[in-house]
PDB file of C-alpha atoms and ligand atoms in Angstrom:
ATOM      1  CA  MET A   2     -20.606 -32.474 -14.716  1.00  0.00           C
ATOM      2  CA  LYS A   3     -19.533 -34.772 -12.248  1.00  0.00           C
ATOM      3  CA  GLY A   4     -22.470 -37.584 -11.135  1.00  0.00           C
ATOM      4  CA  MET A   5     -24.566 -35.904 -13.751  1.00  0.00           C
ATOM      5  CA  ASN A   6     -26.220 -38.520 -16.784  1.00  0.00           C
ATOM      6  CA  LYS A   7     -23.421 -39.521 -19.447  1.00  0.00           C
ATOM      7  CA  GLN A   8     -25.924 -39.152 -22.200  1.00  0.00           C
ATOM      8  CA  GLY A   9     -25.450 -36.793 -24.532  1.00  0.00           C
ATOM      9  CA  ILE A  10     -27.953 -34.118 -25.251  1.00  0.00           C
ATOM     10  CA  LEU A  11     -29.588 -33.475 -28.418  1.00  0.00           C
ATOM     11  CA  THR A  12     -30.137 -29.582 -29.291  1.00  0.00           C
ATOM     12  CA  VAL A  13     -31.771 -28.329 -32.003  1.00  0.00           C
ATOM     13  CA  VAL A  14     -31.142 -24.883 -33.273  1.00  0.00           C
ATOM     14  CA  SER A  15     -33.347 -23.094 -35.518  1.00  0.00           C
ATOM     15  CA  GLY A  16     -33.360 -19.364 -36.742  1.00  0.00           C
ATOM     16  CA  PHE A  17     -34.028 -16.882 -39.742  1.00  0.00           C
ATOM     17  CA  SER A  18     -31.697 -17.006 -42.362  1.00  0.00           C
ATOM     18  CA  GLY A  19     -28.919 -14.312 -41.675  1.00  0.00           C
ATOM     19  CA  ALA A  20     -29.808 -14.292 -37.542  1.00  0.00           C
ATOM     20  CA  GLY A  21     -26.042 -15.822 -37.086  1.00  0.00           C
ATOM     21  CA  LYS A  22     -26.943 -19.449 -36.166  1.00  0.00           C
ATOM     22  CA  GLY A  23     -23.822 -20.517 -38.289  1.00  0.00           C
ATOM     23  CA  THR A  24     -21.236 -17.813 -36.557  1.00  0.00           C
ATOM     24  CA  VAL A  25     -22.859 -19.158 -33.356  1.00  0.00           C
ATOM     25  CA  MET A  26     -21.153 -22.623 -33.819  1.00  0.00           C
ATOM     26  CA  LYS A  27     -18.377 -22.032 -35.273  1.00  0.00           C
ATOM     27  CA  ARG A  28     -17.435 -20.071 -31.737  1.00  0.00           C
ATOM     28  CA  LEU A  29     -19.279 -22.488 -29.743  1.00  0.00           C
ATOM     29  CA  LEU A  30     -17.435 -25.558 -31.086  1.00  0.00           C
ATOM     30  CA  GLU A  31     -13.915 -23.181 -30.916  1.00  0.00           C
ATOM     31  CA  LYS A  32     -14.711 -22.505 -27.105  1.00  0.00           C
ATOM     32  CA  TYR A  33     -15.995 -25.922 -25.836  1.00  0.00           C
ATOM     33  CA  GLN A  34     -14.980 -29.180 -26.710  1.00  0.00           C
ATOM     34  CA  GLN A  35     -17.886 -31.176 -25.414  1.00  0.00           C
ATOM     35  CA  TYR A  36     -19.803 -30.460 -28.610  1.00  0.00           C
ATOM     36  CA  ALA A  37     -20.233 -32.349 -31.784  1.00  0.00           C
ATOM     37  CA  LEU A  38     -22.330 -30.300 -34.764  1.00  0.00           C
ATOM     38  CA  SER A  39     -24.180 -32.299 -37.256  1.00  0.00           C
ATOM     39  CA  VAL A  40     -22.836 -31.779 -40.789  1.00  0.00           C
ATOM     40  CA  SER A  41     -26.181 -31.722 -43.396  1.00  0.00           C
ATOM     41  CA  VAL A  42     -26.246 -32.966 -46.865  1.00  0.00           C
ATOM     42  CA  THR A  43     -27.806 -30.312 -49.324  1.00  0.00           C
ATOM     43  CA  THR A  44     -29.171 -29.924 -52.921  1.00  0.00           C
ATOM     44  CA  ARG A  45     -27.742 -26.120 -52.723  1.00  0.00           C
ATOM     45  CA  SER A  46     -24.286 -25.335 -54.202  1.00  0.00           C
ATOM     46  CA  PRO A  47     -21.476 -24.589 -52.127  1.00  0.00           C
ATOM     47  CA  ARG A  48     -21.123 -20.878 -51.125  1.00  0.00           C
ATOM     48  CA  GLU A  49     -17.571 -19.244 -51.525  1.00  0.00           C
ATOM     49  CA  GLY A  50     -15.462 -20.570 -48.632  1.00  0.00           C
ATOM     50  CA  GLU A  51     -17.593 -23.455 -48.045  1.00  0.00           C
ATOM     51  CA  LYS A  52     -16.275 -26.938 -47.837  1.00  0.00           C
ATOM     52  CA  GLU A  53     -17.436 -30.069 -48.776  1.00  0.00           C
ATOM     53  CA  GLY A  54     -17.877 -32.128 -45.660  1.00  0.00           C
ATOM     54  CA  ARG A  55     -17.233 -29.047 -43.549  1.00  0.00           C
ATOM     55  CA  GLU A  56     -20.632 -26.868 -43.856  1.00  0.00           C
ATOM     56  CA  TYR A  57     -22.553 -29.471 -45.588  1.00  0.00           C
ATOM     57  CA  PHE A  58     -22.539 -32.476 -47.828  1.00  0.00           C
ATOM     58  CA  PHE A  59     -23.028 -31.002 -51.068  1.00  0.00           C
ATOM     59  CA  ARG A  60     -25.138 -33.742 -53.504  1.00  0.00           C
ATOM     60  CA  THR A  61     -27.132 -33.970 -56.443  1.00  0.00           C
ATOM     61  CA  ARG A  62     -30.997 -34.114 -56.075  1.00  0.00           C
ATOM     62  CA  GLU A  63     -30.949 -37.610 -57.558  1.00  0.00           C
ATOM     63  CA  GLU A  64     -28.456 -38.772 -54.549  1.00  0.00           C
ATOM     64  CA  PHE A  65     -30.262 -37.179 -51.510  1.00  0.00           C
ATOM     65  CA  GLU A  66     -33.383 -39.092 -53.042  1.00  0.00           C
ATOM     66  CA  ARG A  67     -31.401 -42.308 -52.434  1.00  0.00           C
ATOM     67  CA  LEU A  68     -30.189 -41.133 -48.883  1.00  0.00           C
ATOM     68  CA  ILE A  69     -34.164 -40.703 -48.331  1.00  0.00           C
ATOM     69  CA  ALA A  70     -34.476 -44.256 -50.146  1.00  0.00           C
ATOM     70  CA  GLU A  71     -31.776 -45.682 -47.640  1.00  0.00           C
ATOM     71  CA  ASP A  72     -33.499 -44.103 -44.418  1.00  0.00           C
ATOM     72  CA  ALA A  73     -30.141 -42.682 -44.064  1.00  0.00           C
ATOM     73  CA  LEU A  74     -31.641 -39.089 -42.993  1.00  0.00           C
ATOM     74  CA  LEU A  75     -33.172 -38.540 -39.691  1.00  0.00           C
ATOM     75  CA  GLU A  76     -35.136 -36.035 -40.941  1.00  0.00           C
ATOM     76  CA  TYR A  77     -35.126 -34.008 -43.898  1.00  0.00           C
ATOM     77  CA  ALA A  78     -37.271 -30.597 -45.530  1.00  0.00           C
ATOM     78  CA  ARG A  79     -37.106 -28.713 -48.478  1.00  0.00           C
ATOM     79  CA  TYR A  80     -36.175 -24.821 -47.357  1.00  0.00           C
ATOM     80  CA  VAL A  81     -36.917 -22.099 -50.507  1.00  0.00           C
ATOM     81  CA  ASP A  82     -35.508 -24.002 -53.430  1.00  0.00           C
ATOM     82  CA  ASN A  83     -33.436 -26.768 -51.668  1.00  0.00           C
ATOM     83  CA  TYR A  84     -33.387 -29.960 -49.646  1.00  0.00           C
ATOM     84  CA  TYR A  85     -31.604 -30.211 -46.357  1.00  0.00           C
ATOM     85  CA  GLY A  86     -31.003 -33.302 -44.414  1.00  0.00           C
ATOM     86  CA  THR A  87     -29.383 -34.845 -41.538  1.00  0.00           C
ATOM     87  CA  PRO A  88     -27.670 -38.032 -41.563  1.00  0.00           C
ATOM     88  CA  GLY A  89     -28.872 -40.230 -38.834  1.00  0.00           C
ATOM     89  CA  ALA A  90     -25.891 -42.010 -38.303  1.00  0.00           C
ATOM     90  CA  TYR A  91     -23.449 -39.413 -36.485  1.00  0.00           C
ATOM     91  CA  VAL A  92     -25.995 -38.181 -34.415  1.00  0.00           C
ATOM     92  CA  GLU A  93     -26.765 -41.750 -32.912  1.00  0.00           C
ATOM     93  CA  SER A  94     -23.126 -42.669 -32.501  1.00  0.00           C
ATOM     94  CA  MET A  95     -22.216 -38.992 -30.500  1.00  0.00           C
ATOM     95  CA  LEU A  96     -25.100 -39.238 -28.218  1.00  0.00           C
ATOM     96  CA  SER A  97     -24.350 -42.846 -27.301  1.00  0.00           C
ATOM     97  CA  ARG A  98     -20.429 -41.621 -26.485  1.00  0.00           C
ATOM     98  CA  GLY A  99     -22.004 -38.616 -24.455  1.00  0.00           C
ATOM     99  CA  ARG A 100     -20.966 -35.713 -26.489  1.00  0.00           C
ATOM    100  CA  ASP A 101     -23.817 -33.238 -26.563  1.00  0.00           C
ATOM    101  CA  VAL A 102     -24.749 -33.049 -30.688  1.00  0.00           C
ATOM    102  CA  ILE A 103     -26.158 -29.870 -32.236  1.00  0.00           C
ATOM    103  CA  LEU A 104     -28.180 -29.621 -35.272  1.00  0.00           C
ATOM    104  CA  GLU A 105     -28.708 -26.262 -36.997  1.00  0.00           C
ATOM    105  CA  ILE A 106     -31.580 -26.935 -38.974  1.00  0.00           C
ATOM    106  CA  GLU A 107     -34.576 -25.021 -39.853  1.00  0.00           C
ATOM    107  CA  ILE A 108     -38.211 -25.343 -38.547  1.00  0.00           C
ATOM    108  CA  GLN A 109     -39.795 -28.193 -40.123  1.00  0.00           C
ATOM    109  CA  GLY A 110     -36.920 -30.449 -39.664  1.00  0.00           C
ATOM    110  CA  ALA A 111     -36.879 -29.353 -35.984  1.00  0.00           C
ATOM    111  CA  MET A 112     -40.561 -30.266 -35.511  1.00  0.00           C
ATOM    112  CA  LYS A 113     -39.908 -33.420 -37.216  1.00  0.00           C
ATOM    113  CA  ILE A 114     -37.037 -34.426 -34.717  1.00  0.00           C
ATOM    114  CA  LYS A 115     -38.853 -33.258 -31.467  1.00  0.00           C
ATOM    115  CA  LYS A 116     -41.504 -35.740 -32.597  1.00  0.00           C
ATOM    116  CA  ARG A 117     -39.066 -38.519 -33.120  1.00  0.00           C
ATOM    117  CA  ILE A 118     -37.066 -37.749 -30.204  1.00  0.00           C
ATOM    118  CA  PRO A 119     -38.769 -35.444 -27.515  1.00  0.00           C
ATOM    119  CA  GLU A 120     -36.084 -35.207 -25.033  1.00  0.00           C
ATOM    120  CA  THR A 121     -35.108 -33.071 -27.767  1.00  0.00           C
ATOM    121  CA  LEU A 122     -33.666 -29.300 -26.964  1.00  0.00           C
ATOM    122  CA  LEU A 123     -34.794 -26.732 -29.010  1.00  0.00           C
ATOM    123  CA  ILE A 124     -33.540 -23.246 -29.371  1.00  0.00           C
ATOM    124  CA  PHE A 125     -34.596 -20.499 -31.089  1.00  0.00           C
ATOM    125  CA  VAL A 126     -31.721 -18.146 -32.378  1.00  0.00           C
ATOM    126  CA  ALA A 127     -33.303 -14.191 -33.478  1.00  0.00           C
ATOM    127  CA  PRO A 128     -31.129 -11.622 -34.497  1.00  0.00           C
ATOM    128  CA  PRO A 129     -32.272  -8.084 -32.279  1.00  0.00           C
ATOM    129  CA  SER A 130     -34.410  -6.816 -34.608  1.00  0.00           C
ATOM    130  CA  MET A 131     -35.701  -7.515 -38.269  1.00  0.00           C
ATOM    131  CA  GLU A 132     -33.843  -4.583 -39.759  1.00  0.00           C
ATOM    132  CA  GLU A 133     -30.384  -5.961 -38.174  1.00  0.00           C
ATOM    133  CA  LEU A 134     -31.503  -9.533 -39.794  1.00  0.00           C
ATOM    134  CA  GLU A 135     -31.911  -8.105 -43.387  1.00  0.00           C
ATOM    135  CA  ARG A 136     -28.689  -6.029 -42.880  1.00  0.00           C
ATOM    136  CA  ARG A 137     -26.548  -9.282 -42.366  1.00  0.00           C
ATOM    137  CA  ILE A 138     -28.442 -11.538 -44.849  1.00  0.00           C
ATOM    138  CA  ARG A 139     -27.443  -8.773 -47.258  1.00  0.00           C
ATOM    139  CA  GLY A 140     -24.008  -8.181 -45.617  1.00  0.00           C
ATOM    140  CA  ARG A 141     -23.271 -11.586 -46.161  1.00  0.00           C
ATOM    141  CA  GLY A 142     -23.117 -11.633 -49.808  1.00  0.00           C
ATOM    142  CA  THR A 143     -23.808 -15.041 -50.364  1.00  0.00           C
ATOM    143  CA  GLU A 144     -26.918 -14.769 -52.369  1.00  0.00           C
ATOM    144  CA  THR A 145     -28.717 -13.267 -55.125  1.00  0.00           C
ATOM    145  CA  PRO A 146     -31.384 -10.439 -54.267  1.00  0.00           C
ATOM    146  CA  GLU A 147     -34.013 -12.797 -55.337  1.00  0.00           C
ATOM    147  CA  GLN A 148     -32.827 -15.553 -53.270  1.00  0.00           C
ATOM    148  CA  ILE A 149     -32.326 -12.661 -50.088  1.00  0.00           C
ATOM    149  CA  LEU A 150     -35.929 -12.190 -50.883  1.00  0.00           C
ATOM    150  CA  SER A 151     -37.271 -15.448 -50.550  1.00  0.00           C
ATOM    151  CA  ARG A 152     -35.493 -16.146 -47.655  1.00  0.00           C
ATOM    152  CA  LEU A 153     -36.690 -13.216 -45.869  1.00  0.00           C
ATOM    153  CA  ARG A 154     -40.421 -13.845 -46.720  1.00  0.00           C
ATOM    154  CA  ARG A 155     -39.392 -17.317 -45.522  1.00  0.00           C
ATOM    155  CA  ALA A 156     -38.378 -15.697 -42.057  1.00  0.00           C
ATOM    156  CA  GLY A 157     -41.735 -14.206 -41.445  1.00  0.00           C
ATOM    157  CA  GLU A 158     -43.386 -17.771 -41.779  1.00  0.00           C
ATOM    158  CA  GLU A 159     -40.965 -19.352 -39.357  1.00  0.00           C
ATOM    159  CA  ALA A 160     -41.247 -16.471 -37.062  1.00  0.00           C
ATOM    160  CA  GLU A 161     -44.970 -17.872 -36.490  1.00  0.00           C
ATOM    161  CA  GLY A 162     -43.559 -21.245 -35.354  1.00  0.00           C
ATOM    162  CA  MET A 163     -41.323 -19.727 -32.729  1.00  0.00           C
ATOM    163  CA  ASP A 164     -43.443 -20.267 -29.799  1.00  0.00           C
ATOM    164  CA  ALA A 165     -42.585 -24.389 -30.313  1.00  0.00           C
ATOM    165  CA  TYR A 166     -38.936 -23.709 -28.959  1.00  0.00           C
ATOM    166  CA  ASP A 167     -38.239 -24.305 -25.324  1.00  0.00           C
ATOM    167  CA  TYR A 168     -35.539 -21.117 -25.592  1.00  0.00           C
ATOM    168  CA  LEU A 169     -35.264 -17.708 -27.406  1.00  0.00           C
ATOM    169  CA  LEU A 170     -31.460 -16.641 -27.663  1.00  0.00           C
ATOM    170  CA  ILE A 171     -30.974 -13.333 -29.086  1.00  0.00           C
ATOM    171  CA  ASN A 172     -27.937 -12.845 -31.277  1.00  0.00           C
ATOM    172  CA  ASP A 173     -26.542  -9.199 -30.631  1.00  0.00           C
ATOM    173  CA  ASP A 174     -23.087  -9.506 -28.856  1.00  0.00           C
ATOM    174  CA  LEU A 175     -21.947 -12.853 -30.509  1.00  0.00           C
ATOM    175  CA  GLU A 176     -19.525 -13.504 -27.636  1.00  0.00           C
ATOM    176  CA  GLU A 177     -22.652 -13.382 -24.966  1.00  0.00           C
ATOM    177  CA  CYS A 178     -25.120 -15.269 -27.374  1.00  0.00           C
ATOM    178  CA  VAL A 179     -22.351 -18.332 -27.443  1.00  0.00           C
ATOM    179  CA  GLU A 180     -22.277 -17.858 -23.441  1.00  0.00           C
ATOM    180  CA  GLU A 181     -25.869 -18.059 -23.127  1.00  0.00           C
ATOM    181  CA  LEU A 182     -26.279 -21.136 -25.361  1.00  0.00           C
ATOM    182  CA  HIS A 183     -23.626 -22.914 -23.654  1.00  0.00           C
ATOM    183  CA  HIS A 184     -25.103 -22.473 -20.264  1.00  0.00           C
ATOM    184  CA  ILE A 185     -28.426 -23.209 -21.207  1.00  0.00           C
ATOM    185  CA  ILE A 186     -27.436 -26.618 -22.597  1.00  0.00           C
ATOM    186  CA  CYS A 187     -25.048 -27.085 -19.398  1.00  0.00           C
ATOM    187  CA  SER A 188     -28.243 -26.315 -17.285  1.00  0.00           C
ATOM    188  CA  GLU A 189     -30.047 -28.885 -18.877  1.00  0.00           C
ATOM    189  CA  HIS A 190     -28.005 -31.767 -18.201  1.00  0.00           C
ATOM    190  CA  ALA A 191     -29.181 -31.008 -14.428  1.00  0.00           C
ATOM    191  CA  ARG A 192     -32.622 -31.245 -15.244  1.00  0.00           C
ATOM    192  CA  THR A 193     -34.180 -34.073 -12.802  1.00  0.00           C
ATOM    193  CA  VAL A 194     -35.907 -36.024 -15.975  1.00  0.00           C
ATOM    194  CA  ARG A 195     -32.308 -36.891 -17.814  1.00  0.00           C
ATOM    195  CA  ASN A 196     -31.154 -38.222 -14.500  1.00  0.00           C
ATOM    196  CA  THR A 197     -33.656 -40.381 -13.365  1.00  0.00           C
ATOM    197  CA  ALA A 198     -31.195 -43.415 -12.177  1.00  0.00           C
ATOM    198  CA  GLN A 199     -29.266 -41.054 -10.147  1.00  0.00           C
ATOM    199  CA  VAL A 200     -32.531 -39.269  -8.845  1.00  0.00           C
ATOM    200  CA  LYS A 201     -33.692 -43.156  -7.797  1.00  0.00           C
ATOM    201  CA  ALA A 202     -30.689 -43.755  -5.840  1.00  0.00           C
ATOM    202  CA  LEU A 203     -30.560 -40.781  -3.832  1.00  0.00           C
ATOM    203  CA  MET A 204     -34.489 -41.582  -2.870  1.00  0.00           C
ATOM    204  CA  GLU A 205     -33.220 -44.940  -1.854  1.00  0.00           C
ATOM    205  CA  ASP A 206     -30.090 -43.625   0.193  1.00  0.00           C
ATOM    206  CA  ALA A 207     -32.288 -40.707   2.101  1.00  0.00           C
ATOM    207  CA  GLY A 208     -34.780 -43.561   2.565  1.00  0.00           C
ATOM    208  CA  ALA A 209     -32.271 -45.991   4.237  1.00  0.00           C
ATOM    209  CA  LEU A 210     -30.648 -43.239   6.278  1.00  0.00           C
ATOM    210  CA  SER A 211     -33.726 -41.620   7.730  1.00  0.00           C
ATOM    211  CA  ARG A 212     -34.944 -45.302   8.422  1.00  0.00           C
ATOM    212  CA  ARG A 213     -31.495 -45.582  10.335  1.00  0.00           C
ATOM    213  CA  VAL A 214     -32.080 -42.141  12.195  1.00  0.00           C
ATOM    214  CA  ASN A 215     -35.095 -42.804  13.088  1.00  0.00           C
ATOM    215  CA  SER A 216     -34.240 -46.276  15.285  1.00  0.00           C
ATOM    216  CA  LEU A 217     -31.789 -44.267  17.095  1.00  0.00           C
TER     217      LEU A 217
HETATM  218  P1  ADP B 327     -27.317 -17.952 -40.300  1.00  0.00           P
HETATM  219  O1  ADP B 327     -26.136 -19.126 -40.414  1.00  0.00           O
HETATM  220  O2  ADP B 327     -28.449 -18.071 -39.316  1.00  0.00           O
HETATM  221  O3  ADP B 327     -27.686 -17.932 -41.849  1.00  0.00           O
HETATM  222  P2  ADP B 327     -24.384 -16.201 -40.598  1.00  0.00           P
HETATM  223  O4  ADP B 327     -23.742 -17.084 -39.300  1.00  0.00           O
HETATM  224  O5  ADP B 327     -24.226 -16.704 -41.723  1.00  0.00           O
HETATM  225  O6  ADP B 327     -26.162 -16.615 -40.685  1.00  0.00           O
HETATM  226  O7  ADP B 327     -24.559 -15.087 -40.204  1.00  0.00           O
HETATM  227  C1  ADP B 327     -24.803 -13.887 -41.093  1.00  0.00           C
HETATM  228  C2  ADP B 327     -23.978 -12.588 -41.202  1.00  0.00           C
HETATM  229  O8  ADP B 327     -24.068 -12.062 -39.785  1.00  0.00           O
HETATM  230  C3  ADP B 327     -22.693 -13.000 -41.575  1.00  0.00           C
HETATM  231  O9  ADP B 327     -21.939 -11.751 -42.410  1.00  0.00           O
HETATM  232  C4  ADP B 327     -21.893 -13.330 -40.145  1.00  0.00           C
HETATM  233  O10 ADP B 327     -20.734 -12.359 -39.995  1.00  0.00           O
HETATM  234  C5  ADP B 327     -23.164 -11.849 -39.216  1.00  0.00           C
HETATM  235  N1  ADP B 327     -23.216 -12.058 -38.195  1.00  0.00           N
HETATM  236  C6  ADP B 327     -23.092 -13.516 -37.205  1.00  0.00           C
HETATM  237  N2  ADP B 327     -23.506 -12.992 -35.787  1.00  0.00           N
HETATM  238  C7  ADP B 327     -23.293 -11.519 -35.889  1.00  0.00           C
HETATM  239  C8  ADP B 327     -23.323 -10.654 -34.629  1.00  0.00           C
HETATM  240  N3  ADP B 327     -23.756 -11.310 -33.209  1.00  0.00           N
HETATM  241  N4  ADP B 327     -23.246  -9.513 -34.710  1.00  0.00           N
HETATM  242  C9  ADP B 327     -22.980  -8.797 -36.166  1.00  0.00           C
HETATM  243  N5  ADP B 327     -22.768  -9.658 -37.043  1.00  0.00           N
HETATM  244  C10 ADP B 327     -23.074 -11.079 -36.836  1.00  0.00           C
HETATM  245  P1  5GP B 328     -27.994 -22.186 -45.456  1.00  0.00           P
HETATM  246  O1  5GP B 328     -28.619 -22.476 -46.963  1.00  0.00           O
HETATM  247  O2  5GP B 328     -28.509 -20.800 -45.331  1.00  0.00           O
HETATM  248  O3  5GP B 328     -26.999 -23.026 -45.497  1.00  0.00           O
HETATM  249  O4  5GP B 328     -29.570 -23.351 -44.953  1.00  0.00           O
HETATM  250  C1  5GP B 328     -31.064 -22.871 -45.268  1.00  0.00           C
HETATM  251  C2  5GP B 328     -31.676 -23.574 -44.121  1.00  0.00           C
HETATM  252  O5  5GP B 328     -31.502 -24.321 -44.150  1.00  0.00           O
HETATM  253  C3  5GP B 328     -31.239 -22.666 -42.924  1.00  0.00           C
HETATM  254  O6  5GP B 328     -32.578 -22.733 -41.949  1.00  0.00           O
HETATM  255  C4  5GP B 328     -30.189 -23.984 -41.759  1.00  0.00           C
HETATM  256  O7  5GP B 328     -30.492 -23.962 -40.568  1.00  0.00           O
HETATM  257  C5  5GP B 328     -31.425 -25.217 -42.707  1.00  0.00           C
HETATM  258  N1  5GP B 328     -30.866 -26.700 -42.415  1.00  0.00           N
HETATM  259  C6  5GP B 328     -29.344 -26.662 -42.904  1.00  0.00           C
HETATM  260  N2  5GP B 328     -29.208 -28.386 -42.724  1.00  0.00           N
HETATM  261  C7  5GP B 328     -30.914 -28.562 -42.489  1.00  0.00           C
HETATM  262  C8  5GP B 328     -30.917 -30.265 -42.379  1.00  0.00           C
HETATM  263  O8  5GP B 328     -30.260 -30.859 -42.293  1.00  0.00           O
HETATM  264  N3  5GP B 328     -32.301 -30.426 -41.928  1.00  0.00           N
HETATM  265  C9  5GP B 328     -33.083 -29.097 -42.348  1.00  0.00           C
HETATM  266  N4  5GP B 328     -34.423 -29.679 -42.303  1.00  0.00           N
HETATM  267  N5  5GP B 328     -32.978 -27.867 -42.318  1.00  0.00           N
HETATM  268  C10 5GP B 328     -31.367 -27.986 -42.531  1.00  0.00           C
END
């Protein structure tokens, strides 16, 4: 966007397990090059088809604790039986290069990021219904029935925190959802609070213009 701010926007995307966050992220990144998706560290085991460094950095509990001790994580949280955390270096370097960075993280981590970086944009992805959520999480077939129940239970708790988010995004039709997400982030770039230098310059120019025409 010409003339708009060059600093990237940090967006946090959260949502119930099985809502389709991963699917939405993958499609967004395929369609638009402006985004950088942060790859988290986790202590959970890889699912079939997941690749080290692509979906996650898979680490042992000890390795994860070392990262915490080294202050390498921007935030971390426990989700069901595992730990998940965001490496800080990647996020900082991408934002300073003007890329829009997306963190796909759960709600406790989202709140920590918002506290640390108040200008973070918070988006909550929900399925069209909770029946559909259950269908999707079971249909994915990557968790045991026991783990699925824990995740569905967690969804009930996470719903309590939804109103802390700036936007609610319903993932019904995938393509529509991806477009809506892209539009939200693009609109965010145009906000006056994110363009203070340009607002100030325009105010000064407008002042100069009115002084000139008043003297005619
Ligand atoms: P999350 O990352 O939120 O846990 P996933 O991206 O793994 O969710 O999606 C959960 C399941 O739902 C997957 O099997 C995926 O293919 C399916 N899914 C995702 N988005 C949609 C959609 N818009 N319509 C139908 N199924 C979807
Ligand atoms: P999954 O095991 O389904 O990949 O992820 C479980 C949950 O952990 C999801 O809600 C996902 O968004 C979240 N998550 C993934 N990475 C991180 C992270 O770095 N930090 C936090 N707090 N949550 C994460």
